[in-house]
PDB file of C-alpha atoms and ligand atoms in Angstrom:
ATOM      1  CA  MET L   1       8.959 -23.245  -5.916  1.00  0.00           C
ATOM      2  CA  ASN L   2       6.995 -23.253  -2.688  1.00  0.00           C
ATOM      3  CA  THR L   3       3.301 -22.761  -3.150  1.00  0.00           C
ATOM      4  CA  THR L   4       2.246 -24.511   0.032  1.00  0.00           C
ATOM      5  CA  LEU L   5       1.708 -23.389   3.575  1.00  0.00           C
ATOM      6  CA  SER L   6       3.812 -25.446   5.992  1.00  0.00           C
ATOM      7  CA  GLU L   7       2.194 -27.182   8.977  1.00  0.00           C
ATOM      8  CA  ILE L   8       4.176 -24.982  11.306  1.00  0.00           C
ATOM      9  CA  ALA L   9       2.861 -21.839   9.556  1.00  0.00           C
ATOM     10  CA  VAL L  10      -0.716 -23.117   9.947  1.00  0.00           C
ATOM     11  CA  SER L  11      -0.115 -23.790  13.625  1.00  0.00           C
ATOM     12  CA  HIS L  12       1.271 -20.260  14.175  1.00  0.00           C
ATOM     13  CA  LEU L  13      -1.756 -18.798  12.393  1.00  0.00           C
ATOM     14  CA  LYS L  14      -4.238 -20.941  14.349  1.00  0.00           C
ATOM     15  CA  ASN L  15      -2.701 -19.886  17.665  1.00  0.00           C
ATOM     16  CA  ALA L  16      -2.256 -16.223  16.759  1.00  0.00           C
ATOM     17  CA  ILE L  17      -4.129 -13.554  18.672  1.00  0.00           C
ATOM     18  CA  SER L  18      -2.683 -10.664  16.742  1.00  0.00           C
ATOM     19  CA  VAL L  19      -1.998 -10.777  13.002  1.00  0.00           C
ATOM     20  CA  ALA L  20      -0.553  -7.823  11.112  1.00  0.00           C
ATOM     21  CA  VAL L  21      -0.249  -7.518   7.356  1.00  0.00           C
ATOM     22  CA  LEU L  22       1.938  -5.329   5.143  1.00  0.00           C
ATOM     23  CA  THR L  23       0.795  -4.869   1.554  1.00  0.00           C
ATOM     24  CA  GLY L  24       2.397  -3.317  -1.500  1.00  0.00           C
ATOM     25  CA  ALA L  25       1.469  -2.658  -5.105  1.00  0.00           C
ATOM     26  CA  GLY L  26       1.442  -6.390  -5.948  1.00  0.00           C
ATOM     27  CA  ILE L  27      -1.856  -6.961  -4.122  1.00  0.00           C
ATOM     28  CA  SER L  28      -3.572  -4.515  -6.479  1.00  0.00           C
ATOM     29  CA  ALA L  29      -1.882  -5.842  -9.647  1.00  0.00           C
ATOM     30  CA  GLU L  30      -4.781  -8.223 -10.244  1.00  0.00           C
ATOM     31  CA  SER L  31      -7.179  -5.274 -10.046  1.00  0.00           C
ATOM     32  CA  GLY L  32      -5.402  -3.815 -13.082  1.00  0.00           C
ATOM     33  CA  ILE L  33      -3.278  -1.287 -11.180  1.00  0.00           C
ATOM     34  CA  LYS L  34       0.351  -1.343 -12.241  1.00  0.00           C
ATOM     35  CA  THR L  35       3.125  -2.035  -9.735  1.00  0.00           C
ATOM     36  CA  PHE L  36       6.243   0.167  -9.641  1.00  0.00           C
ATOM     37  CA  ARG L  37       9.284  -2.059 -10.026  1.00  0.00           C
ATOM     38  CA  ASP L  38       8.082  -5.056 -12.076  1.00  0.00           C
ATOM     39  CA  PRO L  39       9.363  -5.087 -15.702  1.00  0.00           C
ATOM     40  CA  ASP L  40       6.225  -3.244 -16.938  1.00  0.00           C
ATOM     41  CA  GLY L  41       5.914  -1.209 -13.706  1.00  0.00           C
ATOM     42  CA  LEU L  42       5.364   2.562 -13.482  1.00  0.00           C
ATOM     43  CA  TRP L  43       8.991   3.357 -12.670  1.00  0.00           C
ATOM     44  CA  SER L  44      10.127   1.575 -15.866  1.00  0.00           C
ATOM     45  CA  LYS L  45       8.282   4.225 -17.913  1.00  0.00           C
ATOM     46  CA  PHE L  46       8.106   7.277 -15.698  1.00  0.00           C
ATOM     47  CA  ASP L  47      10.677   9.173 -13.672  1.00  0.00           C
ATOM     48  CA  PRO L  48       9.729   9.188  -9.966  1.00  0.00           C
ATOM     49  CA  ILE L  49      11.768  12.347  -9.360  1.00  0.00           C
ATOM     50  CA  GLU L  50       9.792  14.186 -12.054  1.00  0.00           C
ATOM     51  CA  LEU L  51       6.377  12.851 -11.004  1.00  0.00           C
ATOM     52  CA  ALA L  52       6.562  11.898  -7.343  1.00  0.00           C
ATOM     53  CA  SER L  53       8.745  14.413  -5.532  1.00  0.00           C
ATOM     54  CA  ILE L  54       8.416  17.939  -4.165  1.00  0.00           C
ATOM     55  CA  ASN L  55      10.948  19.253  -6.686  1.00  0.00           C
ATOM     56  CA  GLY L  56       9.076  17.581  -9.529  1.00  0.00           C
ATOM     57  CA  PHE L  57       5.818  19.252  -8.445  1.00  0.00           C
ATOM     58  CA  MET L  58       7.494  22.633  -8.030  1.00  0.00           C
ATOM     59  CA  SER L  59       9.060  22.538 -11.480  1.00  0.00           C
ATOM     60  CA  ASN L  60       5.966  21.288 -13.341  1.00  0.00           C
ATOM     61  CA  PRO L  61       2.837  21.161 -11.148  1.00  0.00           C
ATOM     62  CA  GLU L  62       0.447  20.696 -14.099  1.00  0.00           C
ATOM     63  CA  LEU L  63       2.370  17.647 -15.356  1.00  0.00           C
ATOM     64  CA  VAL L  64       2.341  16.024 -11.895  1.00  0.00           C
ATOM     65  CA  TRP L  65      -1.331  16.907 -11.316  1.00  0.00           C
ATOM     66  CA  GLY L  66      -2.289  15.500 -14.733  1.00  0.00           C
ATOM     67  CA  TRP L  67      -0.415  12.234 -14.084  1.00  0.00           C
ATOM     68  CA  TYR L  68      -2.177  11.757 -10.736  1.00  0.00           C
ATOM     69  CA  ARG L  69      -5.603  12.572 -12.302  1.00  0.00           C
ATOM     70  CA  HIS L  70      -4.950   9.762 -14.777  1.00  0.00           C
ATOM     71  CA  ARG L  71      -4.018   7.391 -11.956  1.00  0.00           C
ATOM     72  CA  VAL L  72      -7.155   8.383  -9.988  1.00  0.00           C
ATOM     73  CA  GLU L  73      -9.272   7.464 -13.032  1.00  0.00           C
ATOM     74  CA  ILE L  74      -7.636   4.014 -13.125  1.00  0.00           C
ATOM     75  CA  VAL L  75      -8.116   3.510  -9.365  1.00  0.00           C
ATOM     76  CA  GLU L  76     -11.752   4.621  -9.465  1.00  0.00           C
ATOM     77  CA  SER L  77     -12.609   2.169 -12.210  1.00  0.00           C
ATOM     78  CA  ALA L  78     -10.699  -0.693 -10.507  1.00  0.00           C
ATOM     79  CA  LYS L  79     -12.364  -3.209  -8.177  1.00  0.00           C
ATOM     80  CA  PRO L  80     -10.923  -5.030  -5.144  1.00  0.00           C
ATOM     81  CA  ASN L  81      -9.700  -8.504  -6.168  1.00  0.00           C
ATOM     82  CA  LEU L  82      -9.760 -11.844  -4.346  1.00  0.00           C
ATOM     83  CA  GLY L  83      -6.581 -10.875  -2.451  1.00  0.00           C
ATOM     84  CA  HIS L  84      -8.195  -7.771  -0.909  1.00  0.00           C
ATOM     85  CA  ILE L  85     -11.454  -9.616  -0.252  1.00  0.00           C
ATOM     86  CA  THR L  86      -9.711 -12.551   1.448  1.00  0.00           C
ATOM     87  CA  LEU L  87      -7.877 -10.159   3.784  1.00  0.00           C
ATOM     88  CA  SER L  88     -11.170  -8.512   4.725  1.00  0.00           C
ATOM     89  CA  GLU L  89     -12.568 -11.975   5.572  1.00  0.00           C
ATOM     90  CA  MET L  90      -9.505 -12.772   7.701  1.00  0.00           C
ATOM     91  CA  GLU L  91     -10.168  -9.730   9.892  1.00  0.00           C
ATOM     92  CA  ASP L  92     -13.008 -11.597  11.663  1.00  0.00           C
ATOM     93  CA  LEU L  93     -10.848 -14.586  12.550  1.00  0.00           C
ATOM     94  CA  PHE L  94      -8.400 -12.870  14.900  1.00  0.00           C
ATOM     95  CA  GLU L  95      -8.763 -10.803  18.035  1.00  0.00           C
ATOM     96  CA  ASP L  96      -6.506  -8.189  16.493  1.00  0.00           C
ATOM     97  CA  PHE L  97      -5.942  -7.821  12.747  1.00  0.00           C
ATOM     98  CA  SER L  98      -4.600  -4.839  10.864  1.00  0.00           C
ATOM     99  CA  ILE L  99      -3.327  -3.981   7.418  1.00  0.00           C
ATOM    100  CA  THR L 100      -0.490  -1.545   6.892  1.00  0.00           C
ATOM    101  CA  THR L 101      -0.487  -0.619   3.222  1.00  0.00           C
ATOM    102  CA  GLN L 102       1.952   1.253   1.019  1.00  0.00           C
ATOM    103  CA  ASN L 103      -0.834   1.511  -1.554  1.00  0.00           C
ATOM    104  CA  VAL L 104      -2.734   4.728  -2.118  1.00  0.00           C
ATOM    105  CA  ASP L 105      -5.664   3.148  -3.981  1.00  0.00           C
ATOM    106  CA  GLY L 106      -8.121   2.573  -1.097  1.00  0.00           C
ATOM    107  CA  LEU L 107      -8.945  -0.953  -2.349  1.00  0.00           C
ATOM    108  CA  HIS L 108      -8.545  -2.581   1.098  1.00  0.00           C
ATOM    109  CA  GLN L 109     -11.208  -0.285   2.535  1.00  0.00           C
ATOM    110  CA  ARG L 110     -13.438  -0.851  -0.503  1.00  0.00           C
ATOM    111  CA  ALA L 111     -13.075  -4.623   0.079  1.00  0.00           C
ATOM    112  CA  GLY L 112     -14.402  -4.102   3.627  1.00  0.00           C
ATOM    113  CA  SER L 113     -11.215  -4.074   5.728  1.00  0.00           C
ATOM    114  CA  LEU L 114     -11.702  -1.830   8.746  1.00  0.00           C
ATOM    115  CA  LYS L 115      -8.257  -1.407  10.289  1.00  0.00           C
ATOM    116  CA  VAL L 116      -6.066  -0.067   7.490  1.00  0.00           C
ATOM    117  CA  PHE L 117      -3.033   2.187   8.003  1.00  0.00           C
ATOM    118  CA  GLU L 118      -2.177   4.093   4.819  1.00  0.00           C
ATOM    119  CA  LEU L 119       1.577   4.707   5.106  1.00  0.00           C
ATOM    120  CA  HIS L 120       1.871   6.531   1.772  1.00  0.00           C
ATOM    121  CA  GLY L 121      -1.391   8.491   1.931  1.00  0.00           C
ATOM    122  CA  SER L 122      -4.366   8.326  -0.423  1.00  0.00           C
ATOM    123  CA  ILE L 123      -4.566   9.172  -4.103  1.00  0.00           C
ATOM    124  CA  VAL L 124      -8.253  10.035  -3.904  1.00  0.00           C
ATOM    125  CA  LYS L 125      -7.599  12.760  -1.334  1.00  0.00           C
ATOM    126  CA  ASN L 126      -5.975  16.138  -1.973  1.00  0.00           C
ATOM    127  CA  LYS L 127      -4.344  18.839   0.121  1.00  0.00           C
ATOM    128  CA  CYS L 128      -2.736  22.249  -0.233  1.00  0.00           C
ATOM    129  CA  PHE L 129       0.947  22.251  -1.188  1.00  0.00           C
ATOM    130  CA  SER L 130       1.471  25.480   0.804  1.00  0.00           C
ATOM    131  CA  CYS L 131      -0.627  25.264   3.982  1.00  0.00           C
ATOM    132  CA  ASN L 132      -1.191  21.474   4.026  1.00  0.00           C
ATOM    133  CA  ARG L 133      -4.955  21.846   4.688  1.00  0.00           C
ATOM    134  CA  PRO L 134      -7.112  19.040   3.248  1.00  0.00           C
ATOM    135  CA  TYR L 135      -8.900  20.063   0.028  1.00  0.00           C
ATOM    136  CA  GLU L 136     -12.321  18.472   0.068  1.00  0.00           C
ATOM    137  CA  GLU L 137     -13.887  19.988  -3.062  1.00  0.00           C
ATOM    138  CA  GLU L 138     -14.864  17.630  -5.860  1.00  0.00           C
ATOM    139  CA  VAL L 139     -12.083  17.497  -8.463  1.00  0.00           C
ATOM    140  CA  ASN L 140     -12.939  17.274 -12.141  1.00  0.00           C
ATOM    141  CA  LEU L 141     -10.727  14.506 -13.544  1.00  0.00           C
ATOM    142  CA  VAL L 142     -10.587  15.879 -17.086  1.00  0.00           C
ATOM    143  CA  GLU L 143     -10.013  19.507 -16.034  1.00  0.00           C
ATOM    144  CA  LYS L 144      -6.293  20.084 -16.654  1.00  0.00           C
ATOM    145  CA  LYS L 145      -6.062  23.270 -14.582  1.00  0.00           C
ATOM    146  CA  LEU L 146      -4.711  22.854 -11.081  1.00  0.00           C
ATOM    147  CA  PRO L 147      -7.198  23.804  -8.338  1.00  0.00           C
ATOM    148  CA  LEU L 148      -6.123  26.380  -5.760  1.00  0.00           C
ATOM    149  CA  CYS L 149      -6.573  26.328  -1.980  1.00  0.00           C
ATOM    150  CA  LYS L 150      -9.710  28.152  -0.806  1.00  0.00           C
ATOM    151  CA  THR L 151      -7.837  29.394   2.265  1.00  0.00           C
ATOM    152  CA  CYS L 152      -4.364  30.461   1.124  1.00  0.00           C
ATOM    153  CA  GLY L 153      -4.472  30.272  -2.676  1.00  0.00           C
ATOM    154  CA  GLY L 154      -1.705  27.621  -2.725  1.00  0.00           C
ATOM    155  CA  LYS L 155      -1.590  24.856  -5.322  1.00  0.00           C
ATOM    156  CA  ILE L 156      -3.523  21.669  -4.629  1.00  0.00           C
ATOM    157  CA  ARG L 157      -1.620  18.378  -4.737  1.00  0.00           C
ATOM    158  CA  PRO L 158      -2.554  14.720  -4.136  1.00  0.00           C
ATOM    159  CA  ALA L 159      -2.423  13.659  -0.463  1.00  0.00           C
ATOM    160  CA  VAL L 160       0.221  11.004  -1.107  1.00  0.00           C
ATOM    161  CA  VAL L 161       3.741  10.720   0.273  1.00  0.00           C
ATOM    162  CA  TRP L 162       6.381  11.666  -2.286  1.00  0.00           C
ATOM    163  CA  PHE L 163      10.051  10.703  -2.376  1.00  0.00           C
ATOM    164  CA  GLY L 164      11.956  12.597   0.273  1.00  0.00           C
ATOM    165  CA  GLU L 165       8.825  13.315   2.364  1.00  0.00           C
ATOM    166  CA  MET L 166       8.175  12.096   5.891  1.00  0.00           C
ATOM    167  CA  LEU L 167       5.495   9.455   6.415  1.00  0.00           C
ATOM    168  CA  PRO L 168       2.387  10.513   8.363  1.00  0.00           C
ATOM    169  CA  ARG L 169       3.426  10.232  12.023  1.00  0.00           C
ATOM    170  CA  LYS L 170       0.246   8.586  13.334  1.00  0.00           C
ATOM    171  CA  GLU L 171       0.216   5.917  10.605  1.00  0.00           C
ATOM    172  CA  ILE L 172       3.848   4.938  11.072  1.00  0.00           C
ATOM    173  CA  GLU L 173       3.292   4.695  14.848  1.00  0.00           C
ATOM    174  CA  LEU L 174       0.265   2.451  14.320  1.00  0.00           C
ATOM    175  CA  ALA L 175       2.216   0.337  11.816  1.00  0.00           C
ATOM    176  CA  VAL L 176       5.167  -0.101  14.172  1.00  0.00           C
ATOM    177  CA  ASN L 177       2.834  -1.001  17.058  1.00  0.00           C
ATOM    178  CA  ALA L 178       1.020  -3.534  14.892  1.00  0.00           C
ATOM    179  CA  ALA L 179       4.339  -5.121  13.858  1.00  0.00           C
ATOM    180  CA  THR L 180       5.660  -5.133  17.439  1.00  0.00           C
ATOM    181  CA  ASN L 181       2.523  -6.754  18.868  1.00  0.00           C
ATOM    182  CA  SER L 182       1.872  -9.282  16.109  1.00  0.00           C
ATOM    183  CA  ASP L 183       2.170 -13.035  16.568  1.00  0.00           C
ATOM    184  CA  VAL L 184       2.168 -13.530  12.806  1.00  0.00           C
ATOM    185  CA  TYR L 185       3.262 -10.888  10.289  1.00  0.00           C
ATOM    186  CA  ILE L 186       2.226 -11.389   6.650  1.00  0.00           C
ATOM    187  CA  THR L 187       3.906  -9.454   3.838  1.00  0.00           C
ATOM    188  CA  ILE L 188       2.107  -9.409   0.481  1.00  0.00           C
ATOM    189  CA  GLY L 189       3.078  -7.989  -2.913  1.00  0.00           C
ATOM    190  CA  THR L 190       5.899  -5.680  -1.936  1.00  0.00           C
ATOM    191  CA  SER L 191       9.435  -5.599  -3.295  1.00  0.00           C
ATOM    192  CA  GLY L 192      10.669  -4.489   0.153  1.00  0.00           C
ATOM    193  CA  GLU L 193      12.787  -1.783  -1.475  1.00  0.00           C
ATOM    194  CA  VAL L 194      11.225   1.261   0.185  1.00  0.00           C
ATOM    195  CA  TYR L 195      11.903   2.238   3.791  1.00  0.00           C
ATOM    196  CA  PRO L 196      10.641   2.603   6.459  1.00  0.00           C
ATOM    197  CA  ALA L 197       7.870   0.187   5.350  1.00  0.00           C
ATOM    198  CA  ALA L 198      10.476  -2.435   4.434  1.00  0.00           C
ATOM    199  CA  ASN L 199      11.718  -2.443   8.031  1.00  0.00           C
ATOM    200  CA  LEU L 200       8.361  -3.532   9.508  1.00  0.00           C
ATOM    201  CA  PRO L 201       8.817  -7.315   9.046  1.00  0.00           C
ATOM    202  CA  ALA L 202      12.196  -7.086  10.843  1.00  0.00           C
ATOM    203  CA  ILE L 203      10.533  -5.203  13.728  1.00  0.00           C
ATOM    204  CA  ALA L 204       7.868  -7.915  13.923  1.00  0.00           C
ATOM    205  CA  LYS L 205      10.484 -10.684  13.878  1.00  0.00           C
ATOM    206  CA  ALA L 206      12.628  -8.999  16.549  1.00  0.00           C
ATOM    207  CA  ASN L 207       9.517  -9.037  18.754  1.00  0.00           C
ATOM    208  CA  GLY L 208       8.852 -12.732  18.220  1.00  0.00           C
ATOM    209  CA  ALA L 209       6.465 -12.802  15.247  1.00  0.00           C
ATOM    210  CA  TYR L 210       6.373 -15.624  12.714  1.00  0.00           C
ATOM    211  CA  LEU L 211       6.896 -14.135   9.223  1.00  0.00           C
ATOM    212  CA  ILE L 212       5.000 -15.196   6.097  1.00  0.00           C
ATOM    213  CA  GLU L 213       5.384 -13.696   2.629  1.00  0.00           C
ATOM    214  CA  VAL L 214       3.078 -14.047  -0.385  1.00  0.00           C
ATOM    215  CA  ASN L 215       4.715 -12.971  -3.640  1.00  0.00           C
ATOM    216  CA  PRO L 216       5.070 -14.650  -7.067  1.00  0.00           C
ATOM    217  CA  LYS L 217       8.767 -13.676  -6.994  1.00  0.00           C
ATOM    218  CA  ALA L 218      11.347 -13.539  -4.201  1.00  0.00           C
ATOM    219  CA  SER L 219      11.724  -9.993  -2.852  1.00  0.00           C
ATOM    220  CA  ALA L 220      14.330  -8.138  -0.798  1.00  0.00           C
ATOM    221  CA  LEU L 221      12.437  -9.416   2.281  1.00  0.00           C
ATOM    222  CA  THR L 222      12.277 -13.127   1.410  1.00  0.00           C
ATOM    223  CA  SER L 223      15.470 -14.125   3.219  1.00  0.00           C
ATOM    224  CA  GLN L 224      13.970 -12.938   6.543  1.00  0.00           C
ATOM    225  CA  MET L 225      10.797 -15.016   6.130  1.00  0.00           C
ATOM    226  CA  ASP L 226       9.880 -18.140   8.064  1.00  0.00           C
ATOM    227  CA  CYS L 227       7.491 -19.168   5.282  1.00  0.00           C
ATOM    228  CA  PHE L 228       7.549 -17.942   1.677  1.00  0.00           C
ATOM    229  CA  ILE L 229       4.484 -18.688  -0.449  1.00  0.00           C
ATOM    230  CA  GLU L 230       5.579 -18.163  -4.036  1.00  0.00           C
ATOM    231  CA  ALA L 231       2.187 -17.221  -5.451  1.00  0.00           C
ATOM    232  CA  LYS L 232      -0.003 -14.335  -6.505  1.00  0.00           C
ATOM    233  CA  ALA L 233      -2.069 -12.693  -3.789  1.00  0.00           C
ATOM    234  CA  SER L 234      -5.279 -14.156  -5.285  1.00  0.00           C
ATOM    235  CA  GLU L 235      -3.850 -17.673  -4.872  1.00  0.00           C
ATOM    236  CA  GLY L 236      -1.734 -17.413  -1.713  1.00  0.00           C
ATOM    237  CA  LEU L 237      -4.250 -15.600   0.488  1.00  0.00           C
ATOM    238  CA  PRO L 238      -7.235 -17.938  -0.110  1.00  0.00           C
ATOM    239  CA  MET L 239      -4.818 -20.809   0.637  1.00  0.00           C
ATOM    240  CA  ILE L 240      -4.027 -19.225   4.022  1.00  0.00           C
ATOM    241  CA  LEU L 241      -7.703 -18.533   4.765  1.00  0.00           C
ATOM    242  CA  ASN L 242      -8.776 -22.095   3.877  1.00  0.00           C
ATOM    243  CA  ALA L 243      -6.032 -23.573   6.051  1.00  0.00           C
ATOM    244  CA  ILE L 244      -7.145 -21.719   9.171  1.00  0.00           C
ATOM    245  CA  LYS L 245     -10.937 -21.594   8.845  1.00  0.00           C
TER     246      LYS L 245
HETATM  247  P1  OAD A   1       6.922  -2.661  -6.159  1.00  0.00           P
HETATM  248  O1  OAD A   1       6.494  -2.361  -7.551  1.00  0.00           O
HETATM  249  O2  OAD A   1       8.271  -2.226  -5.733  1.00  0.00           O
HETATM  250  O3  OAD A   1       6.831  -4.237  -5.920  1.00  0.00           O
HETATM  251  C1  OAD A   1       5.700  -4.964  -6.286  1.00  0.00           C
HETATM  252  C2  OAD A   1       5.834  -6.385  -5.768  1.00  0.00           C
HETATM  253  O4  OAD A   1       4.608  -7.054  -6.029  1.00  0.00           O
HETATM  254  C3  OAD A   1       6.940  -7.207  -6.424  1.00  0.00           C
HETATM  255  O5  OAD A   1       7.688  -7.862  -5.418  1.00  0.00           O
HETATM  256  C4  OAD A   1       6.169  -8.232  -7.274  1.00  0.00           C
HETATM  257  O6  OAD A   1       6.844  -9.491  -7.389  1.00  0.00           O
HETATM  258  C5  OAD A   1       4.888  -8.369  -6.476  1.00  0.00           C
HETATM  259  N1  OAD A   1       3.715  -8.826  -7.254  1.00  0.00           N
HETATM  260  C6  OAD A   1       3.443  -8.643  -8.566  1.00  0.00           C
HETATM  261  N2  OAD A   1       2.238  -9.171  -8.873  1.00  0.00           N
HETATM  262  C7  OAD A   1       1.742  -9.719  -7.722  1.00  0.00           C
HETATM  263  C8  OAD A   1       0.543 -10.425  -7.403  1.00  0.00           C
HETATM  264  N3  OAD A   1      -0.401 -10.688  -8.302  1.00  0.00           N
HETATM  265  N4  OAD A   1       0.372 -10.828  -6.110  1.00  0.00           N
HETATM  266  C9  OAD A   1       1.333 -10.571  -5.175  1.00  0.00           C
HETATM  267  N5  OAD A   1       2.464  -9.919  -5.442  1.00  0.00           N
HETATM  268  C10 OAD A   1       2.687  -9.508  -6.693  1.00  0.00           C
HETATM  269  O7  OAD A   1       5.784  -2.078  -5.186  1.00  0.00           O
HETATM  270  P2  OAD A   1       5.889  -1.695  -3.652  1.00  0.00           P
HETATM  271  O8  OAD A   1       6.769  -2.633  -2.921  1.00  0.00           O
HETATM  272  O9  OAD A   1       4.512  -1.497  -3.164  1.00  0.00           O
HETATM  273  O10 OAD A   1       5.928   4.628  -2.988  1.00  0.00           O
HETATM  274  O11 OAD A   1       6.600  -0.290  -3.739  1.00  0.00           O
HETATM  275  C11 OAD A   1       6.785   0.442  -2.551  1.00  0.00           C
HETATM  276  C12 OAD A   1       6.654   1.906  -2.839  1.00  0.00           C
HETATM  277  O12 OAD A   1       7.499   2.278  -3.933  1.00  0.00           O
HETATM  278  C13 OAD A   1       5.270   2.359  -3.309  1.00  0.00           C
HETATM  279  O13 OAD A   1       4.376   2.563  -2.244  1.00  0.00           O
HETATM  280  C14 OAD A   1       5.583   3.646  -4.010  1.00  0.00           C
HETATM  281  C15 OAD A   1       6.788   3.213  -4.794  1.00  0.00           C
HETATM  282  O14 OAD A   1       7.677   4.219  -5.148  1.00  0.00           O
HETATM  283  C16 OAD A   1       5.597   5.910  -3.148  1.00  0.00           C
HETATM  284  O15 OAD A   1       5.029   6.320  -4.150  1.00  0.00           O
HETATM  285  C17 OAD A   1       5.982   6.767  -1.991  1.00  0.00           C
END
């Protein structure tokens, strides 16, 4: 088990001008938000095709809407944890620092991080399933009935990326640029199973970045890493911050 940061990793961090971070569900686990693929994760209980795909929404929009309302309630009552807060503190230490997140919970922004690219959208935002316009009306979390678009009458859906959907073009461009330009690329709390996000560390490495991963368990990305810190985000990230301050 490696819970330390090597001297070489510290030296890369101290000399880095540009640091880019990729986060996944694991960084929010300690805020009480369930991950997807851990043994008690969401996809062990729920079917992603039923609840997180276009076909799933078309065949039972109320079920999908209700499931997302429940998740919004959990996200709204959650607080950023030490992992999110440490990343927001790290932003001041580098000339360029960005977070690309697969999470839809907005906890990085609530922790104070300014440069956050949301690859999979945001669960607290909604849009029209038919015309794609943002839906900015307040949504009652206990109201089961699906709201309808004020412009076209289409069904309102959460503004997240579902299986089989394209990622938002601007966000993926920003994420690829951040990976390409980074001197150090830090991956935190992701299984590395979902593409194209899982390809970002390889893009960073191909462009000369030093790769660090923080995860309590080896992931599909671990073999590419230069330094693997086998720890929870709330332990591994403060260790990195203390080593470079
Ligand atoms: P996963 O559930 O696939 O992976 C979570 C990762 O977090 C695992 O590698 C865990 O070991 C790690 N982990 C657990 N607790 C942690 C902690 N306290 N600190 C750090 N790491 C911890 O989640 P993602 O990789 O984010 O997509 O999943 C990627 C995408 O798959 C999600 O964005 C979602 C899902 O389907 C969509 O909904 C489009």
